[in-house]
XYZ file of C-alpha atoms in Angstrom:
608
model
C 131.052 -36.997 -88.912
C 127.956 -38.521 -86.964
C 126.045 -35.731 -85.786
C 124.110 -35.910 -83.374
C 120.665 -37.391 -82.346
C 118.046 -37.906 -85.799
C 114.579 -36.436 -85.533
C 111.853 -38.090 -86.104
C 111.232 -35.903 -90.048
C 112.345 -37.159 -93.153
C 115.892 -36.946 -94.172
C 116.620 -34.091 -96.450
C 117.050 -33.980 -100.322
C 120.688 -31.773 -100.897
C 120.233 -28.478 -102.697
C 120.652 -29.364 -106.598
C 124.438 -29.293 -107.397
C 124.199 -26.998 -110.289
C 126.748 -23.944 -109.745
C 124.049 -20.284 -109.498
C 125.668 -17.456 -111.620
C 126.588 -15.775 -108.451
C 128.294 -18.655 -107.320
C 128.874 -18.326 -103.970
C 129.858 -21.353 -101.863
C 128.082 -24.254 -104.791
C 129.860 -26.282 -103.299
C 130.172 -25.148 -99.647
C 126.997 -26.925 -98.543
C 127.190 -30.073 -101.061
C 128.810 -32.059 -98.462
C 127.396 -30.403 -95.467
C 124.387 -31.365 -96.071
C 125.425 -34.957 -96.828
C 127.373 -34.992 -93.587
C 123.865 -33.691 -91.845
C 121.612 -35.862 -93.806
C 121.775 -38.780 -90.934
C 120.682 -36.070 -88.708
C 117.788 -34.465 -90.252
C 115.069 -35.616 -90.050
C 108.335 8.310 -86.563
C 107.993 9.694 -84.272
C 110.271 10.785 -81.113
C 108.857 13.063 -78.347
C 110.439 16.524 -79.878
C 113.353 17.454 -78.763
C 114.973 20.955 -77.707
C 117.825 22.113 -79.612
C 121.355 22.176 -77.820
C 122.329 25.600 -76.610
C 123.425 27.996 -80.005
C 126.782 29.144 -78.060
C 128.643 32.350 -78.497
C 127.557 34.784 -81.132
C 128.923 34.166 -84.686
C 129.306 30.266 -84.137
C 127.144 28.081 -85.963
C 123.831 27.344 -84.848
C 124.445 23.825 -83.074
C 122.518 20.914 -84.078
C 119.375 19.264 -83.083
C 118.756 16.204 -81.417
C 116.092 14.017 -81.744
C 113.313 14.516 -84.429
C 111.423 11.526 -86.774
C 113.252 8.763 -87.719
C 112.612 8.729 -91.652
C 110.543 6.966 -94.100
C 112.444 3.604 -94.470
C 111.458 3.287 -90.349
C 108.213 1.982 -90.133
C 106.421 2.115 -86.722
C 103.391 -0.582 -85.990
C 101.074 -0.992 -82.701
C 98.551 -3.385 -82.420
C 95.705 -1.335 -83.662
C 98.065 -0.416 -87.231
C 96.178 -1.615 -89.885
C 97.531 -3.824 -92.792
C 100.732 -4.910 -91.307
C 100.495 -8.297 -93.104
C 100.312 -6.451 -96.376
C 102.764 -3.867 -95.565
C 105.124 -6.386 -94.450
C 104.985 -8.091 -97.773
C 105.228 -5.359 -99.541
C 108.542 -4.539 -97.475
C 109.665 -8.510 -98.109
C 109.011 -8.290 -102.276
C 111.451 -5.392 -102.511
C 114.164 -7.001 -100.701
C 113.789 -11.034 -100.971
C 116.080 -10.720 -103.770
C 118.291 -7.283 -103.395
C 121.122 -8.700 -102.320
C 123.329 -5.826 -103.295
C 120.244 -3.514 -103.526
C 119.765 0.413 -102.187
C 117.016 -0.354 -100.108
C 116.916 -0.432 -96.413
C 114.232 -0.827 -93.661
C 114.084 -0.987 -90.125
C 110.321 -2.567 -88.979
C 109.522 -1.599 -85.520
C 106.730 -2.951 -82.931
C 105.837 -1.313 -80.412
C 104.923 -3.295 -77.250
C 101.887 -5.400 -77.398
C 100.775 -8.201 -78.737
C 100.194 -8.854 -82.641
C 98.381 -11.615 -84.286
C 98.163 -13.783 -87.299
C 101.590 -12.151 -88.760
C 104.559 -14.325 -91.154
C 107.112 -11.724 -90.888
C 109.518 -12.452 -94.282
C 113.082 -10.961 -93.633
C 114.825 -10.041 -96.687
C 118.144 -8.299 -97.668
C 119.164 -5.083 -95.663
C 115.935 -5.812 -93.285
C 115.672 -5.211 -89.327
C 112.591 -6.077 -87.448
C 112.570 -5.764 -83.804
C 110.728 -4.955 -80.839
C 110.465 -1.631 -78.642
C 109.560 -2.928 -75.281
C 112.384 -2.989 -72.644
C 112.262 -6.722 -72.995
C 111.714 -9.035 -75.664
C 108.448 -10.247 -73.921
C 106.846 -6.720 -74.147
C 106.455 -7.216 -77.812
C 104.725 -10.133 -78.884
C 104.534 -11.688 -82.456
C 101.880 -14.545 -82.635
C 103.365 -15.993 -85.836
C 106.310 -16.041 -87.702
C 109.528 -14.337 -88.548
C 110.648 -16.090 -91.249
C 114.167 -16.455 -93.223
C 113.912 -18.639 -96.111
C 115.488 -19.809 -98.972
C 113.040 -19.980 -101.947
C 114.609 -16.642 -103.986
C 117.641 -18.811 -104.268
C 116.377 -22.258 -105.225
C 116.447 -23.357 -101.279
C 120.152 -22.133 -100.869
C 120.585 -20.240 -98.091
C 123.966 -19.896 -98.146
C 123.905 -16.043 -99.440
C 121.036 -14.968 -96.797
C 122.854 -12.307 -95.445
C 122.672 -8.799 -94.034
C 119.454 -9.210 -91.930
C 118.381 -9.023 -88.314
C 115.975 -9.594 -85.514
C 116.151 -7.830 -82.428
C 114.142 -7.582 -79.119
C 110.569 -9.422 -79.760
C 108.855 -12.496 -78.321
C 107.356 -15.149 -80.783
C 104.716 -17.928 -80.716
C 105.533 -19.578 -83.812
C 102.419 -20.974 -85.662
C 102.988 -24.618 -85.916
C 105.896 -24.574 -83.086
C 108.677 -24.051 -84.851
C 109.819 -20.547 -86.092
C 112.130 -20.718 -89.418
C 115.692 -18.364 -89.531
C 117.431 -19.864 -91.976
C 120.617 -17.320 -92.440
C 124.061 -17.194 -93.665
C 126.249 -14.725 -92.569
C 125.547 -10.939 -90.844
C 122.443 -12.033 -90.124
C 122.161 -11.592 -85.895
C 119.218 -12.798 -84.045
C 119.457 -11.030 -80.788
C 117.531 -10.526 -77.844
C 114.639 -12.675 -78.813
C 112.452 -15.030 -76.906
C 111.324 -17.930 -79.295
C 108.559 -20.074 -77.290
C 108.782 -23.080 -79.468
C 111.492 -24.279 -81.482
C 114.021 -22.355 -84.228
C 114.695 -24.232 -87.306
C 117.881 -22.876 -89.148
C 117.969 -24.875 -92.166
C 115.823 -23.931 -95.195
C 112.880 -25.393 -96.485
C 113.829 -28.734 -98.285
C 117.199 -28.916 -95.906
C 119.117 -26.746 -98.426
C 122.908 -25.735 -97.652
C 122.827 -22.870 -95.105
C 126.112 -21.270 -93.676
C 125.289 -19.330 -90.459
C 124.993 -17.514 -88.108
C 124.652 -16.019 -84.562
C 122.542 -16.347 -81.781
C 123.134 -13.916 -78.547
C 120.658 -12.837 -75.541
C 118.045 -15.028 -76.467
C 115.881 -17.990 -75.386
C 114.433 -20.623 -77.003
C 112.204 -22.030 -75.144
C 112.157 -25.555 -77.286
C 114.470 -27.312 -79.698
C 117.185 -25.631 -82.222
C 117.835 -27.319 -84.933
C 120.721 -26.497 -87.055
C 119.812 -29.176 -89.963
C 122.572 -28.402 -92.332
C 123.810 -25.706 -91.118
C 128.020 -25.837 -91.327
C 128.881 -23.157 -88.607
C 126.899 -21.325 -85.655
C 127.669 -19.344 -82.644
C 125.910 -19.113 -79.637
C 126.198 -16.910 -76.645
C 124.985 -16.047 -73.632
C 121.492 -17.713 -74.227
C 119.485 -20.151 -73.279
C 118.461 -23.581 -75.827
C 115.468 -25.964 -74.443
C 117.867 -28.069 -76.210
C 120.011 -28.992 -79.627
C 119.499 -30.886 -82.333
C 122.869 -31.784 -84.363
C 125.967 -30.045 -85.467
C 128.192 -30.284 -88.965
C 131.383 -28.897 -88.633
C 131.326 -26.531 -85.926
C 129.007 -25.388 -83.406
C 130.117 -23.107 -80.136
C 128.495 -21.815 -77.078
C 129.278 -19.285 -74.442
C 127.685 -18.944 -71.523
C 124.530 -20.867 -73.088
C 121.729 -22.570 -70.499
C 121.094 -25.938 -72.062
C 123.824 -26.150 -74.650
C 125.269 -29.642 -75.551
C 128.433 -30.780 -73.847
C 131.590 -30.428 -74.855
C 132.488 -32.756 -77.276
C 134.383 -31.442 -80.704
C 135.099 -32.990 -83.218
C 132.380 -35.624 -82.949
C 129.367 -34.253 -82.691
C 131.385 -30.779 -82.961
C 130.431 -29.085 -79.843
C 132.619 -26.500 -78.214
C 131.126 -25.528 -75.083
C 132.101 -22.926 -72.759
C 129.936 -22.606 -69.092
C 130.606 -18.594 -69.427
C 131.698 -15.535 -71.964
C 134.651 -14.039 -70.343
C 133.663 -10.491 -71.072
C 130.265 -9.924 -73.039
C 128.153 -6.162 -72.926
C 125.190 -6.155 -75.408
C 123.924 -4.023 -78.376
C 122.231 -0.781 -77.585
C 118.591 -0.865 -78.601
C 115.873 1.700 -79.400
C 112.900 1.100 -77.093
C 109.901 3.642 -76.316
C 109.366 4.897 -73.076
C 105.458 6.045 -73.010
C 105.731 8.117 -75.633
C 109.083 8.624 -75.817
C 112.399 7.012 -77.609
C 115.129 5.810 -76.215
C 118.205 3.899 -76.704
C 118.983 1.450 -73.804
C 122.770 0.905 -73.129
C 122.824 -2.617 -71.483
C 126.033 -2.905 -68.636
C 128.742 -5.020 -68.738
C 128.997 -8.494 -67.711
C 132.055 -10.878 -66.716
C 131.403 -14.374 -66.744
C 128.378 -14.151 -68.494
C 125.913 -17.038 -68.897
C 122.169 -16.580 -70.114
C 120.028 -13.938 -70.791
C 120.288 -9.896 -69.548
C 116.154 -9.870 -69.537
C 115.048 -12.598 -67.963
C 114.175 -11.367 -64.288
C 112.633 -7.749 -64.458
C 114.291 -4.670 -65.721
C 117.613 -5.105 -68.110
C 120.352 -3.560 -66.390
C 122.004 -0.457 -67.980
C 121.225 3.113 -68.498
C 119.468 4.790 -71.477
C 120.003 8.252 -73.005
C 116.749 9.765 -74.774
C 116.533 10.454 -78.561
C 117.531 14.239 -77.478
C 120.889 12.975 -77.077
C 121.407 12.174 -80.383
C 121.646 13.649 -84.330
C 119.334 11.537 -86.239
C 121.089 11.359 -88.989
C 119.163 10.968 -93.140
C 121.272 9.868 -95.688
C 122.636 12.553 -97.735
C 123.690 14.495 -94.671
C 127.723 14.815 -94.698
C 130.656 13.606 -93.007
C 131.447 17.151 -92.199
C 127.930 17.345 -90.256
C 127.996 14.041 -88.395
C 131.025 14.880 -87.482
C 129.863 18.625 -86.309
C 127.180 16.470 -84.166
C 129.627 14.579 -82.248
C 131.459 17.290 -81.852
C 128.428 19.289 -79.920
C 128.536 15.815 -77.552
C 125.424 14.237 -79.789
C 125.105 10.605 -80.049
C 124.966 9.341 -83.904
C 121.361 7.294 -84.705
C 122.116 6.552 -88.162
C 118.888 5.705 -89.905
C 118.314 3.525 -92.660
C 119.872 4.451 -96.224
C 123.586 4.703 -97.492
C 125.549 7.411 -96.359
C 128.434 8.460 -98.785
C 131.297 10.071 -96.777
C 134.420 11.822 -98.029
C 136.315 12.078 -94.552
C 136.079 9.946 -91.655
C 133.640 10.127 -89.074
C 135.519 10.943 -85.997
C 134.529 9.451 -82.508
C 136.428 11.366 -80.189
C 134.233 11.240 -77.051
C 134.296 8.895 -74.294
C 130.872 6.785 -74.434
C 129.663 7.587 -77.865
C 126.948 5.866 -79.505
C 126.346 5.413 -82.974
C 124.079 3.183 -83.432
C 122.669 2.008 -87.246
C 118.920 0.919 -87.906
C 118.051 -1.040 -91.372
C 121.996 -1.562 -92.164
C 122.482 2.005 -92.456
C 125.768 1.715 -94.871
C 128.815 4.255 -95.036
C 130.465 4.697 -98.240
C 133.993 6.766 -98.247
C 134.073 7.751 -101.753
C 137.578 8.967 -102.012
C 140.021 6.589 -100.385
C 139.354 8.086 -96.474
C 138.434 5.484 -93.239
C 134.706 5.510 -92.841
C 134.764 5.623 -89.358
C 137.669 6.080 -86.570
C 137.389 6.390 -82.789
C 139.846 7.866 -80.226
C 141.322 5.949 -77.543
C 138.412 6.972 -75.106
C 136.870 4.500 -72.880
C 133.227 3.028 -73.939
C 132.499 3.808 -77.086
C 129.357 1.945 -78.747
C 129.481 1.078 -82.426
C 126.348 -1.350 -83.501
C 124.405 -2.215 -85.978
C 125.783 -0.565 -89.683
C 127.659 -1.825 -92.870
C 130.546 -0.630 -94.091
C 131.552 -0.502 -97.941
C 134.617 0.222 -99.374
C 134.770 2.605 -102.335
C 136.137 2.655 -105.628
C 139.506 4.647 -104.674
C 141.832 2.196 -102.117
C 141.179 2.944 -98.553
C 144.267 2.450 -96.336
C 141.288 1.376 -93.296
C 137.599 1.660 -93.161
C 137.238 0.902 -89.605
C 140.334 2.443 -86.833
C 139.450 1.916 -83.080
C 141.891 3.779 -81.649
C 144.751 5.435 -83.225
C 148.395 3.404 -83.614
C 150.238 2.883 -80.444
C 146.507 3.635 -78.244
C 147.721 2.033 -75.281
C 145.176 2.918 -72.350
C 143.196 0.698 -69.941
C 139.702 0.122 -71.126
C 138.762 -3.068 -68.806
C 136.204 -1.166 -66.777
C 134.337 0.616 -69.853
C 135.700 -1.317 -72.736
C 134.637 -0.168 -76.500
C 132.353 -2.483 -78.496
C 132.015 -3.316 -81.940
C 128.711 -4.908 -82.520
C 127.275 -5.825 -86.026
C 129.337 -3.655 -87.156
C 129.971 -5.455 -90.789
C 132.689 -4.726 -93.974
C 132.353 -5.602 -97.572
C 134.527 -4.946 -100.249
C 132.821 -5.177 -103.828
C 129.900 -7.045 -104.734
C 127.717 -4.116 -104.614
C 130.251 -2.637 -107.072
C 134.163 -1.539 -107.676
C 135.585 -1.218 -104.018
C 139.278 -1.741 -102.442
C 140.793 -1.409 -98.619
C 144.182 -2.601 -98.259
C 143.108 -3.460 -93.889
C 139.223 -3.348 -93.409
C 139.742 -3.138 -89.833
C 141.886 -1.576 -87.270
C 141.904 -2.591 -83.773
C 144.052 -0.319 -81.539
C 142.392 0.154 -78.198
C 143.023 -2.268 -75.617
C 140.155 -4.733 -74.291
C 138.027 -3.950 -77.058
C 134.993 -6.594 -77.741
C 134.577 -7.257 -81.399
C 130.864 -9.149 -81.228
C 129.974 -10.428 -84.229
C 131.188 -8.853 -87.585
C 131.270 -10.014 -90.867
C 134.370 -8.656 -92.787
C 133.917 -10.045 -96.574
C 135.788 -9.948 -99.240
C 132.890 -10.624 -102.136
C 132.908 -13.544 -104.156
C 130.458 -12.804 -106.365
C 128.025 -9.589 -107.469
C 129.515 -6.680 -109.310
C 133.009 -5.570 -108.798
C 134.479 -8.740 -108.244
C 138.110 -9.961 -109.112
C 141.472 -10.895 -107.980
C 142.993 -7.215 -108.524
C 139.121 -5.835 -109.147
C 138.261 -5.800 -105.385
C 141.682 -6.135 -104.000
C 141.404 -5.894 -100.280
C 144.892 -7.626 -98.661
C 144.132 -7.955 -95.116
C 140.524 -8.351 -93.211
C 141.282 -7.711 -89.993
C 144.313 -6.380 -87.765
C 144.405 -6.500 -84.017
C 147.462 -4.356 -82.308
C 145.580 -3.788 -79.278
C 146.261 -5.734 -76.133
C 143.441 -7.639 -73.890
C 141.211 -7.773 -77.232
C 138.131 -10.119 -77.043
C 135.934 -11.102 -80.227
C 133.368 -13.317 -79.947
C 132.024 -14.211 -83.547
C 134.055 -13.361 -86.013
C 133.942 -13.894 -89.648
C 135.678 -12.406 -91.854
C 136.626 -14.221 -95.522
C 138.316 -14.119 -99.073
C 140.901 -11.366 -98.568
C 144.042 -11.494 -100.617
C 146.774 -12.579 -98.039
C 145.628 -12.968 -94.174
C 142.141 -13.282 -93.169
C 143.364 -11.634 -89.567
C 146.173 -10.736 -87.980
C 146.745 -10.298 -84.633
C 149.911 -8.469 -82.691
C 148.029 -7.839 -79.813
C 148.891 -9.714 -76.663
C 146.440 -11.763 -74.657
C 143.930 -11.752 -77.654
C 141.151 -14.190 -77.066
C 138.812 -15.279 -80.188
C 135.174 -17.379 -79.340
C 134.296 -18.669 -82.841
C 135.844 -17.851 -86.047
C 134.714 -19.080 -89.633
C 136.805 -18.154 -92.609
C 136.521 -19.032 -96.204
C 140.423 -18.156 -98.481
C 139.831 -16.392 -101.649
C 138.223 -18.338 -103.978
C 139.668 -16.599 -106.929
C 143.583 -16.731 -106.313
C 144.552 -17.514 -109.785
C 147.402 -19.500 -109.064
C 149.785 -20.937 -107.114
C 152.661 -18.163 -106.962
C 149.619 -15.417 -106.598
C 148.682 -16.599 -102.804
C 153.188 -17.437 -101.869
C 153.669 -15.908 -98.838
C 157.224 -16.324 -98.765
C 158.436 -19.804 -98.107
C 155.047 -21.184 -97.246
C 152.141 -22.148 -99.241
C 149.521 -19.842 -98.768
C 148.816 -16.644 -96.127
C 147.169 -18.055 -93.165
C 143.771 -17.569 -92.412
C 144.205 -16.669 -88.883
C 147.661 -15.497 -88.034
C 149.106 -14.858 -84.165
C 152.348 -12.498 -84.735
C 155.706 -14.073 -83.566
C 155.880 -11.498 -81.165
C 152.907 -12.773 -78.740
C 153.293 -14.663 -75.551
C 149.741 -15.113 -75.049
C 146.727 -15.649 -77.261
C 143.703 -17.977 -76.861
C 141.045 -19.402 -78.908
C 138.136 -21.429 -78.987
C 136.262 -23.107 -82.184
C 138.031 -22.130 -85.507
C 137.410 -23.263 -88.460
C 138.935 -22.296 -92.428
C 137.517 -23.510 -95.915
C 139.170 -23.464 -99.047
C 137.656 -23.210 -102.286
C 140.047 -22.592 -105.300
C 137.833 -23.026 -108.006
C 139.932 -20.803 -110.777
C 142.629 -23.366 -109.843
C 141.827 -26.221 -107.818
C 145.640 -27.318 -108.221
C 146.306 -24.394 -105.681
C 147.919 -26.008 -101.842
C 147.539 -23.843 -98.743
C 149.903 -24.856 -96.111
C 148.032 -24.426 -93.060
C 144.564 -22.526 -92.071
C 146.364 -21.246 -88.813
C 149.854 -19.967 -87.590
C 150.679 -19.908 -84.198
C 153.953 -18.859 -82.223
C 155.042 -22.552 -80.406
C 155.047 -20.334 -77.019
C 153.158 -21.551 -73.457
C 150.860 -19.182 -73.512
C 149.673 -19.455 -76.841
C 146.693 -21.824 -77.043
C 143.927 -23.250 -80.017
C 140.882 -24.998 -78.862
C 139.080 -26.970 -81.385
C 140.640 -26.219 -84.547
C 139.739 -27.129 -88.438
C 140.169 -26.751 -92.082
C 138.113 -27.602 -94.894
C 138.837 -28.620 -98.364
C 135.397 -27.941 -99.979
C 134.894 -30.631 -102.900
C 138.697 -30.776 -103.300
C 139.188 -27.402 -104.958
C 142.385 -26.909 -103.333
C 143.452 -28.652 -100.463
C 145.408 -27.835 -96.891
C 148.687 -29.610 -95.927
C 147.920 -29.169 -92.001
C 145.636 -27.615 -89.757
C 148.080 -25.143 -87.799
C 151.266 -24.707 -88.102
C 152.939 -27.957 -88.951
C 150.131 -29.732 -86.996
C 147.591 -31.895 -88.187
C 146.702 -34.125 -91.028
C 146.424 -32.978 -94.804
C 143.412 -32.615 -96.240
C 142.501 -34.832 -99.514
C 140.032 -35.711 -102.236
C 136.796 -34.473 -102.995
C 134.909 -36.120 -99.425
C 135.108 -32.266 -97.687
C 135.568 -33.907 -94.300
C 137.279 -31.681 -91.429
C 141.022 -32.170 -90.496
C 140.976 -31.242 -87.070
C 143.236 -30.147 -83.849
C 141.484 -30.354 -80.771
C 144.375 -28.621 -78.887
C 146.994 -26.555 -80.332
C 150.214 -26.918 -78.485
């Protein structure tokens, strides 16, 4: 692949080809980065207590109240915030599957001589209304160095509603997956490509503007929408927009650019933001046809509910009592820590929030779903991870019940870094991770993984069969990745399904050939449309394979389609990674094999 146009910086030296003892993707980036080398150059206003109801019934639960230790609140006048911030960064550089989990919050103002370091299960963002209330004169930095400049396993990380002036120009998020960088106004360039040019597997980009140049370097994979780029630098395998303001033309495979002028149907993350003195969580509206930024001329528009509204929930509180809060009409604000659940938490209201800071993590113990919502319209799910157990769940995540079948256009539920992982942290298992019932839901950005590597890991160890299942109708993701589970990546029954950017990686670990047969054919698709739709769309897919327990291993196809009318691929490919297993097509029987140990993209640029 050529990408496109070479800076004027020194071309990079690849990552060393050594394989880590976590092992995740070694070879992944190896020929990324040669394909990319010609290119590189507390604290809420108290809150009254809900009414106690009829004598003898519990006494109801409060809202609001301080948001917990692991939340830590700066203004401009806080002092040691450079120190405090490091302190923050040396826990987590290197906790990938660590307990710790912090949200860093600014309040609006303007901040000085600050190199923010993001590390594992880290959120900083801003409390203004807009991104340019809150104003970082520095850096916000994701690198690579705890991992030998690979930044292929920088995940689980976020910034979120802040303005910054980047010190020499160019501000540094180099992520891999789960790692959303929303809402944020960069005035100056973003580099996303670790120090030294390292292999990086990203990412996502949504509300934001960068005022100069992006530069993906060698990153594989990115999605962007409803932004706005001064401009972009150079794409590997596959790089979409929706609805972005400067974005490159369309012109996949080569330079791999798929480019659409608008999102069909986008509505973004609630946010905390201060009001005075007072929190609140902003609930930005919906948008059809969405292209650029919600903040750019005066106030967002949405509503907001005060912290009042909701149970701020500590970890250690129980299922049984989140579940009592909802049930009062309480919002959920889920603060940062890992919740351990032994029954679902049930969203049964119309135009619930629960919202997560710091990665807030649920953990059903005993086999239940973590979380399931009613068929209701508007429901709000943002911001928390999602772990499966040691006892098999059937689901962790259920939006809407089987056979939901009601009309959610005009208040559709959203599922916003919202992300799954099954082992890696330890022993877990979900036969479906998640559930998508509801009609016209938006799924924007998840991560629903499968670990590779970490504790807990194996074939049978972390058995997890399906990633994601859509029966829903009129479903819309936008970012979606979701790897390594057993037999398909996603399914999808639902009828006129749309998908804007998928990345998927098969189980690395299949130990053989007859242990991934799906029948007749070679292999479980990746991304699999149900014989039974009429009409399905989607833009900028992409599949890697990677069996290094038997590279002998042949997977048929990293897509299967119905051959119907309505049924349509945009920009399609598959990857053999080094030549540790290889694909006979792209979808269906469509598109040429792949072969050797080059990793070059087979590709479809239109599916029928």
């Amino acid at each position: 692949m050529t990408p496109s146009p070479t800076p004027a910086t020194p071309s990079p030296t690849p990552a060393s080809s050594g394989r880590s003892p976590v092992g995740r993707r070694a070879v992944l980036g190896a020929a990324a980065a040669v394909a990319s080398a010609p290119a590189l150059a507390g604290l809420a206003t108290p809150a009254s207590a809900a009414p106690a109801g009829r004598r003898k019934s519990p006494r109801a639960l409060p809202g609001g109240g301080d948001l917990g230790p692991n939340v830590i609140v700066f203004d401009p006048s806080t002092p040691g915030i450079q120190a405090k911030l490091d302190e923050v960064f040396k826990k987590q550089e290197s906790a990938q599957f660590g307990t710790g989990r912090y949200a860093l919050l600014f309040k609006p103002g303007s901040y000085s001589g600050l190199n923010a370091q993001i590390g594992f299960y880290t959120s900083i963002a801003g409390l203004g209304l807009s991104p340019d209330d809150t104003t970082i004169n520095g850096d916000i930095t994701v690198d690579a160095g705890w991992f030998n400049g690979n930044a292929t396993q920088n995940f689980w990380r976020s910034a979120e509603n802040l303005a910054v002036v980047p010190v020499n120009g160019t501000n540094r998020w180099a992520v891999a997956q789960a790692a959303p960088f929303r809402r944020m106004h960069v005035r100056g360039g973003l580099n996303l490509s670790p120090n030294g040019y390292g292999w990086a597997s990203g990412g996502y980009i949504a509300d934001s503007r960068i005022d100069g140049q992006v530069g993906p370097y060698s990153q594989q994979q990115w999605y962007t929408r409803d932004s706005a780029v001064g401009s972009w630098l150079n794409g590997v395998w596959n790089m979409v927009f929706s609805g972005v303001e400067g974005a490159p033309g369309q012109s996949f495979p080569n330079p791999p650019y798929t480019t659409l002028d608008t999102t069909p149907v986008s509505r973004e993350k609630p946010f905390l933001y201060l009001n005075g003195s007072e929190y609140r969580v902003f609930l930005p509206e919906k948008r059809t046809n969405a292209r650029g930024v919600t903040w750019g001329n005066g106030t967002p528009r949405g509503t907001s509910l005060p912290l009042s509204q909701f149970y701020v929930a500590k970890p250690g509180v129980s299922a049984a009592t989140l579940n009592e809060a909802l049930a009062q009409g309480l919002q959920l604000l889920l603060t940062p820590g890992i919740y351990h659940l032994d029954q679902p938490i049930q969203v049964n209201r119309a135009n619930t929030v629960v919202l997560g800071l710091g990665y807030a993590t649920l953990i059903p113990d005993n086999g239940a779903t973590a979380l399931k919502v009613a068929d209701v319209d508007g429901v709000r799910l943002a911001g928390f991870l999602i772990d499966a157990g040691p006892v098999n769940s059937a689901t962790l995540l259920e939006v809407g019940p089987a056979g939901a079948s009601a009309d959610h256009s005009a208040n559709p539920t959203t599922v916003q870094d919202v992300f799954i992982r099954i082992g890696g942290a330890g022993p877990g298992k979900a036969t479906t991770s998640m559930v998508i019932n509801s009609r016209h839901t938006i799924v924007d950005h998840t991560w629903v993984w499968r670990a590779d590597h970490g504790d807990g890991v194996g074939w049978e160890t972390n058995r997890a069969d399906y990633g994601v299942r859509v029966n829903g109708d009129d479903v819309l993701a936008t970012g979606l990745f979701v790897e390594h589970f057993n037999k398909y990546d996603v399914q999808w029954f639902g009828q006129r399904g749309r998908t804007i950017f998928f990345q998927n990686e098969k189980a690395y670990d299949a130990p053989n050939q007859a242990a991934i047969q799906n029948g007749s054919v070679k292999g479980y698709a990746a991304y699999k449309v149900a014989d039974s739709v009429t009409a399905h769309e989607g833009w900028g897919l992409g599949s890697y394979c990677y069996y290094n327990v038997d590279p002998s291993i042949v997977q048929h196809h990293g897509f299967a389609a119905p051959n119907a009318s309505g049924v349509k691929f945009h920009n399609l490919l598959v990857v053999s990674l080094g030549g540790q297993g290889q694909y006979e097509r792209v979808i269906n029987d469509i598109g040429s094999p792949t072969s050797g140990t080059s990793t070059v993209p087979s590709t479809v640029v239109s599916y029928p």
